mmCIF file of N, CA and C in Angstrom:
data_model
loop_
_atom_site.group_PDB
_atom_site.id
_atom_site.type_symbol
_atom_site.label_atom_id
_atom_site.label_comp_id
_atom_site.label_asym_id
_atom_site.label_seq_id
_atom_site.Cartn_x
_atom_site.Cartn_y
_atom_site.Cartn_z
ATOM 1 N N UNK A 1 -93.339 -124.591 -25.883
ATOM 2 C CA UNK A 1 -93.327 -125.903 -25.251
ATOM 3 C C UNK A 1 -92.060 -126.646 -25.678
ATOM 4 N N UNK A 2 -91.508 -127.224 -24.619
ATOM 5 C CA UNK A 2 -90.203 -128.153 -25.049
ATOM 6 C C UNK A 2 -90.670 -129.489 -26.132
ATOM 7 N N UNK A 3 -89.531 -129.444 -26.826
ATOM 8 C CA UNK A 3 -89.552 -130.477 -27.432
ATOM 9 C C UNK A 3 -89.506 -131.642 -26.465
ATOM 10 N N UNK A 4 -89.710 -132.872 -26.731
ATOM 11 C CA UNK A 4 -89.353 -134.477 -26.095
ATOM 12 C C UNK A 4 -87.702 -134.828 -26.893
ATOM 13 N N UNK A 5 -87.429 -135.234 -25.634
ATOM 14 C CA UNK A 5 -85.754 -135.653 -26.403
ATOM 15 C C UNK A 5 -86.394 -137.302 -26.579
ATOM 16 N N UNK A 6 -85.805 -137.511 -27.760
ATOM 17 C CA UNK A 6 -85.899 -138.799 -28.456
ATOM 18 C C UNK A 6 -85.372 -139.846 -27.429
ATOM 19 N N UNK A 7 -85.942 -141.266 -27.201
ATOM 20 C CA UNK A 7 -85.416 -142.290 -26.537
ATOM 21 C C UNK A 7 -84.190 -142.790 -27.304
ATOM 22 N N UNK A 8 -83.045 -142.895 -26.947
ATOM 23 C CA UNK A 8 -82.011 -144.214 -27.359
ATOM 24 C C UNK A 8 -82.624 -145.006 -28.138
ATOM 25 N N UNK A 9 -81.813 -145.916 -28.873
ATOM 26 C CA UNK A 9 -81.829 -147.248 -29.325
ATOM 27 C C UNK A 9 -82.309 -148.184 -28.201
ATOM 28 N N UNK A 10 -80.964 -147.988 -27.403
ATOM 29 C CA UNK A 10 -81.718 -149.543 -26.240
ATOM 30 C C UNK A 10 -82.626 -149.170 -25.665
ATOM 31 N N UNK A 11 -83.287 -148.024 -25.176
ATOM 32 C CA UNK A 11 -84.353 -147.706 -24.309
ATOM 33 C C UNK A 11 -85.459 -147.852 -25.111
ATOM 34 N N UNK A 12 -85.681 -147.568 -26.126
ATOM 35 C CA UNK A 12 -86.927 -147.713 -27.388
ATOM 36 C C UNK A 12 -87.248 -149.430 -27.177
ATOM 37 N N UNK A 13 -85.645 -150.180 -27.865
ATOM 38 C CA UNK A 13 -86.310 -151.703 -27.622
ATOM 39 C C UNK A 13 -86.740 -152.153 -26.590
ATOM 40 N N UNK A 14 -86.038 -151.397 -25.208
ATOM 41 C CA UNK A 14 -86.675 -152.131 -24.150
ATOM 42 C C UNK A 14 -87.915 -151.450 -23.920
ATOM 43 N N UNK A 15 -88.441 -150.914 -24.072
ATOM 44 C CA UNK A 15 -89.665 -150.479 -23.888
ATOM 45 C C UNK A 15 -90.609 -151.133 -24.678
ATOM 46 N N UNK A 16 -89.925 -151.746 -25.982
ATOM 47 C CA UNK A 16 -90.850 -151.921 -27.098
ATOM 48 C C UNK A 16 -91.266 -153.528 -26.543
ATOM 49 N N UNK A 17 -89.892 -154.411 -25.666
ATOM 50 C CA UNK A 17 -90.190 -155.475 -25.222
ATOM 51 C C UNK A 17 -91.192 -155.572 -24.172
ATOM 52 N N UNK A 18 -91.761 -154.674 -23.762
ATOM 53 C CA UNK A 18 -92.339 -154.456 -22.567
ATOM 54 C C UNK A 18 -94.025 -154.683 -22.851
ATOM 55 N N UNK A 19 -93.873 -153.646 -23.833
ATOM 56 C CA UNK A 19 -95.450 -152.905 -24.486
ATOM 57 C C UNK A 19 -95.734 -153.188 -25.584
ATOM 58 N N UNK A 20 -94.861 -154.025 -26.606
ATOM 59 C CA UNK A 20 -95.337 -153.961 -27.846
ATOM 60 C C UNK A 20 -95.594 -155.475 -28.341
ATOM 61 N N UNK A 21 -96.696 -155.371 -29.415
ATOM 62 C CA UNK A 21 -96.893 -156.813 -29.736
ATOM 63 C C UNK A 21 -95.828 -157.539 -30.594
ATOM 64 N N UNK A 22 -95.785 -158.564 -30.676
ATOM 65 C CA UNK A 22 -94.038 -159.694 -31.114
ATOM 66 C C UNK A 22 -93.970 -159.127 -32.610
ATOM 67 N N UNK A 23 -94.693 -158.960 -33.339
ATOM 68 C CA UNK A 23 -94.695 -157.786 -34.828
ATOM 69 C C UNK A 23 -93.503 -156.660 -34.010
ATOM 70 N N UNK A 24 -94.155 -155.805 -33.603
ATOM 71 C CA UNK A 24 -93.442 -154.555 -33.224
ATOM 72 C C UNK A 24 -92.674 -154.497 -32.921
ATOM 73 N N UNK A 25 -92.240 -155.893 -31.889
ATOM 74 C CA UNK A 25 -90.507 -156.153 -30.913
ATOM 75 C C UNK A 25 -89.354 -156.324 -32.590
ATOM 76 N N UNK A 26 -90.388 -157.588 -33.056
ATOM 77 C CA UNK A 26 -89.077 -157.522 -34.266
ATOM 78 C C UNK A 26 -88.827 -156.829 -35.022
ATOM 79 N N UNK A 27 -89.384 -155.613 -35.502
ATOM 80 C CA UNK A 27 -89.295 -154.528 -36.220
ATOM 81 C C UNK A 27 -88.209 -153.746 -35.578
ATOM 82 N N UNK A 28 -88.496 -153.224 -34.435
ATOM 83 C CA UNK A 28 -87.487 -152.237 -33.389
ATOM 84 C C UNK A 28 -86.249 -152.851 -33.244
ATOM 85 N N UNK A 29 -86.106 -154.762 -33.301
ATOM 86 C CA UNK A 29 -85.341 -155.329 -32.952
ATOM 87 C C UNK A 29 -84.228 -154.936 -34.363
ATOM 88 N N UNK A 30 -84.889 -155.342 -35.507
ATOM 89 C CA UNK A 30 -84.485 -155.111 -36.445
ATOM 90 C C UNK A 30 -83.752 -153.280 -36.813
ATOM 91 N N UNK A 31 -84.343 -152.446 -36.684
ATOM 92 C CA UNK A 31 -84.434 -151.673 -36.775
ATOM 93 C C UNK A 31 -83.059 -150.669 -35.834
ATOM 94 N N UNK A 32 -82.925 -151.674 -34.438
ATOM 95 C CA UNK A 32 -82.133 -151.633 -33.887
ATOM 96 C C UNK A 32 -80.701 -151.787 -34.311
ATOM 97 N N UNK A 33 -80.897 -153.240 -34.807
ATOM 98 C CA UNK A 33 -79.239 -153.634 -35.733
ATOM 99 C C UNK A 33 -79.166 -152.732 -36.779
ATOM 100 N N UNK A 34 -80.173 -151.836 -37.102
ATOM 101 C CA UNK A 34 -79.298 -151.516 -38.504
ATOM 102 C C UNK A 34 -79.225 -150.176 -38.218
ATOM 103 N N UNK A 35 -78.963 -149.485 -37.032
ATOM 104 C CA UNK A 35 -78.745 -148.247 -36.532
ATOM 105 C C UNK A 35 -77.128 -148.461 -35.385
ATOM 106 N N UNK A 36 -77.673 -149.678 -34.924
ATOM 107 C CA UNK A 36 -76.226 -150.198 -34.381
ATOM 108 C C UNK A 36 -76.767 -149.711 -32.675
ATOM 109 N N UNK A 37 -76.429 -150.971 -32.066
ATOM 110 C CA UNK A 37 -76.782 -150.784 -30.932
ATOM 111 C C UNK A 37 -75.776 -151.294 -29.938
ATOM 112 N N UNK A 38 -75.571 -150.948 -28.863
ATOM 113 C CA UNK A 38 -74.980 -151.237 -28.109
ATOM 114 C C UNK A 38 -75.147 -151.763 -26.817
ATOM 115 N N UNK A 39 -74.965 -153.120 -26.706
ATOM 116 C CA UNK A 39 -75.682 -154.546 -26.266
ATOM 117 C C UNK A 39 -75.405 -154.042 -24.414
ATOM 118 N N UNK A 40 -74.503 -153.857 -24.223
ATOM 119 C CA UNK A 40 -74.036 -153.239 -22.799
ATOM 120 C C UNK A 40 -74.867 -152.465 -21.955
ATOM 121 N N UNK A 41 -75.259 -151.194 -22.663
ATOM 122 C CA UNK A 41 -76.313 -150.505 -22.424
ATOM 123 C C UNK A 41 -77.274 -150.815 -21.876
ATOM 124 N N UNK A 42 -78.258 -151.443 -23.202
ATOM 125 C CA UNK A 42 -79.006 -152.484 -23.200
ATOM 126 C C UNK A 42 -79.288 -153.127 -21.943
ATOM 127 N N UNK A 43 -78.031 -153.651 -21.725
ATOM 128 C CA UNK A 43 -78.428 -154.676 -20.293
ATOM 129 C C UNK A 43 -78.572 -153.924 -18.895
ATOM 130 N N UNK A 44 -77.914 -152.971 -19.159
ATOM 131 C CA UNK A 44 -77.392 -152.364 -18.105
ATOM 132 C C UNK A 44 -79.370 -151.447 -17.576
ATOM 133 N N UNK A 45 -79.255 -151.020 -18.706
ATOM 134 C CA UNK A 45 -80.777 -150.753 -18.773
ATOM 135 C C UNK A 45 -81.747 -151.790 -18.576
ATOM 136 N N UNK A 46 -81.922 -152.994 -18.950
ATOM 137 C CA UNK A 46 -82.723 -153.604 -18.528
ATOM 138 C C UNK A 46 -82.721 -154.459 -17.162
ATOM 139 N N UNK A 47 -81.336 -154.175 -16.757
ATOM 140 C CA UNK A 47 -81.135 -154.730 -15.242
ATOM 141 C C UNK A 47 -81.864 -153.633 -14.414
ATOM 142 N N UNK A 48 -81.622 -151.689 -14.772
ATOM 143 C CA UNK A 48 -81.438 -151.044 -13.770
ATOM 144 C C UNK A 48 -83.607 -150.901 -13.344
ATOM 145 N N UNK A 49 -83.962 -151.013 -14.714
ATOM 146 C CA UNK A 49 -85.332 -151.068 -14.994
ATOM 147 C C UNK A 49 -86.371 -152.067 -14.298
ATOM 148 N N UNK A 50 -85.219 -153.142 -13.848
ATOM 149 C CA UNK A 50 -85.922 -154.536 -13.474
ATOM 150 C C UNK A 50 -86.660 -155.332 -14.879
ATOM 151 N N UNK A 51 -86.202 -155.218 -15.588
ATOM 152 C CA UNK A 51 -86.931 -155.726 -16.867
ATOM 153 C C UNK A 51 -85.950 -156.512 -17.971
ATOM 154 N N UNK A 52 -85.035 -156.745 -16.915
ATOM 155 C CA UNK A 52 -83.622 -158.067 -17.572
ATOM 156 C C UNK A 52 -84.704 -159.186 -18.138
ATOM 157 N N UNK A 53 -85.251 -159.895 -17.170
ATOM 158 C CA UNK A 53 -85.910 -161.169 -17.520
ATOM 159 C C UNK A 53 -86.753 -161.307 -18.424
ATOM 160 N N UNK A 54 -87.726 -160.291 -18.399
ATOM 161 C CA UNK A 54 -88.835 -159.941 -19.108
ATOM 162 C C UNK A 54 -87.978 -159.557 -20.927
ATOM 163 N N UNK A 55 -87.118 -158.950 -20.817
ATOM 164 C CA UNK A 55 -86.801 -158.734 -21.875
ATOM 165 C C UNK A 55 -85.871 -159.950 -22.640
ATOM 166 N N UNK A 56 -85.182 -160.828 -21.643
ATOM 167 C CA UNK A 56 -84.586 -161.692 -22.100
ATOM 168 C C UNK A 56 -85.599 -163.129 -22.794
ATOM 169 N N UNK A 57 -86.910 -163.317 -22.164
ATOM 170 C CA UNK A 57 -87.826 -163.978 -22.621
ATOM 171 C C UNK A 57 -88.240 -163.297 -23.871
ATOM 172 N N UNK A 58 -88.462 -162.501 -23.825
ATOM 173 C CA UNK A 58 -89.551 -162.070 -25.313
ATOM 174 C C UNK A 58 -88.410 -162.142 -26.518
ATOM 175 N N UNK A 59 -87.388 -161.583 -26.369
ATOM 176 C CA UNK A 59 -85.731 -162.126 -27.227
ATOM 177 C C UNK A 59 -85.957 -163.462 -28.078
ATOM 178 N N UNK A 60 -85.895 -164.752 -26.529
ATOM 179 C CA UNK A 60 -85.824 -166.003 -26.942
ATOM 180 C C UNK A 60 -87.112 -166.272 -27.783
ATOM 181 N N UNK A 61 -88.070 -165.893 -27.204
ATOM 182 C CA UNK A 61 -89.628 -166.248 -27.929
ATOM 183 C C UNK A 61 -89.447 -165.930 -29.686
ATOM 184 N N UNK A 62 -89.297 -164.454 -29.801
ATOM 185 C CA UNK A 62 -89.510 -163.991 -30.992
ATOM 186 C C UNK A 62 -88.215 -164.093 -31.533
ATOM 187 N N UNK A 63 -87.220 -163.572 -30.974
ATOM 188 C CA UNK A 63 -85.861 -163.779 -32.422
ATOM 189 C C UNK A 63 -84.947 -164.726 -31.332
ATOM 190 N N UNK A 64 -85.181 -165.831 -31.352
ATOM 191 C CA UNK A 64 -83.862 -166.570 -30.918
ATOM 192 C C UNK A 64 -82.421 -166.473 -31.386
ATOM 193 N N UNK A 65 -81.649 -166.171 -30.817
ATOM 194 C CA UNK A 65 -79.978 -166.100 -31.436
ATOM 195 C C UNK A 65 -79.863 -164.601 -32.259
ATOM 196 N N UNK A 66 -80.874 -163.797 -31.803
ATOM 197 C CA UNK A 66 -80.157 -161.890 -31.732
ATOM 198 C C UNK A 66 -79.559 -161.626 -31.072
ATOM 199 N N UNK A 67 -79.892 -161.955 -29.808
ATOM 200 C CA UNK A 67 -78.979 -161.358 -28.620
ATOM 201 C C UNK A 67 -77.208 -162.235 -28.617
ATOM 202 N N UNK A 68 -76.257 -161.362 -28.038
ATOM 203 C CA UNK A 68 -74.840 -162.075 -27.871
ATOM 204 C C UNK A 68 -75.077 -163.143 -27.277
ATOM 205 N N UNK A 69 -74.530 -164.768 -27.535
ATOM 206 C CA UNK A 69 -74.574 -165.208 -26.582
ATOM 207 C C UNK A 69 -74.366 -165.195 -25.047
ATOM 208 N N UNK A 70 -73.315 -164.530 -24.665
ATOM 209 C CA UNK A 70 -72.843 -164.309 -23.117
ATOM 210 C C UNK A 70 -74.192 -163.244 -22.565
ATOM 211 N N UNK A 71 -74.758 -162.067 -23.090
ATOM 212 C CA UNK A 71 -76.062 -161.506 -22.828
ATOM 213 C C UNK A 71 -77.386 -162.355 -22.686
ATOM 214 N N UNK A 72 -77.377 -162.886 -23.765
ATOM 215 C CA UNK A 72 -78.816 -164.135 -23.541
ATOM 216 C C UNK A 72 -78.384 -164.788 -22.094
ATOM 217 N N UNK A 73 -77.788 -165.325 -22.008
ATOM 218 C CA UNK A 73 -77.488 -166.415 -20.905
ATOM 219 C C UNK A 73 -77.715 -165.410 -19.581
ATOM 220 N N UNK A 74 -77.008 -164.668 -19.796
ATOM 221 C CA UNK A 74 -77.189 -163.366 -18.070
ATOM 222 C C UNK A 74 -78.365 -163.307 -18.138
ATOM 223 N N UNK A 75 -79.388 -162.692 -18.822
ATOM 224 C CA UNK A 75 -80.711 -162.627 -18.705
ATOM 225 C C UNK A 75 -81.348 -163.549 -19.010
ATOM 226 N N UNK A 76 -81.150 -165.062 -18.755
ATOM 227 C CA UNK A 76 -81.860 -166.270 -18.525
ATOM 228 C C UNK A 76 -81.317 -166.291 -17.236
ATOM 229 N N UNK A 77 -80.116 -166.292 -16.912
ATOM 230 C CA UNK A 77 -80.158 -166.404 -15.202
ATOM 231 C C UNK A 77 -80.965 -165.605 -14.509
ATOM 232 N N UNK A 78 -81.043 -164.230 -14.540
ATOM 233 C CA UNK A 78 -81.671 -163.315 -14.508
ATOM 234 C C UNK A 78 -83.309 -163.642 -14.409
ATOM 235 N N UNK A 79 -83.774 -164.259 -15.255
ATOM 236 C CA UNK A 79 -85.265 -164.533 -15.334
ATOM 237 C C UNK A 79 -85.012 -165.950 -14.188
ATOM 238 N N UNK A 80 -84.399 -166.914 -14.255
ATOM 239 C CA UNK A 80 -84.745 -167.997 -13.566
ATOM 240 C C UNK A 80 -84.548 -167.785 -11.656
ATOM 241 N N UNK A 81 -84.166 -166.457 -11.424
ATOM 242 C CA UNK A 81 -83.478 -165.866 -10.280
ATOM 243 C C UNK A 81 -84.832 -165.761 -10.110
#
């Protein structure tokens, strides 16, 4: 049987923003910075997913001022769209 190829960094958090309780987001969130993540991705993934907004809310809720500023703001337009 095949192994499962491991999710990314950004695909893990965004998933984790999706499904996981605000404990779990900041852990992954955390967990994220200290593996090093790459914020671009990230968006790019949560635009292609439809899950920009959704992920840009749970951000502001639980860790305000993680995300880059110029990223937060796209995915507040993003959610208010």
């Amino acid at each position: 049987m095949a192994r499962a190829t491991p999710l990314s960094t950004e695909l893990a958090l965004l998933a984790s923003c999706v499904l996981d309780t605000d404990g779990v987001v900041s852990a992954r969130v955390e967990e994220a910075l200290r593996k090093g993540i790459d914020w671009d991705r990230f968006e790019r993934l949560a635009i292609d997913h439809g899950m920009a907004g959704l992920a840009g809310d749970r951000f502001a809720a639980i860790m305000p001022g993680v995300l880059p500023a110029p990223l937060a703001q796209r995915l507040r337009r993003i959610l208010q769209q």
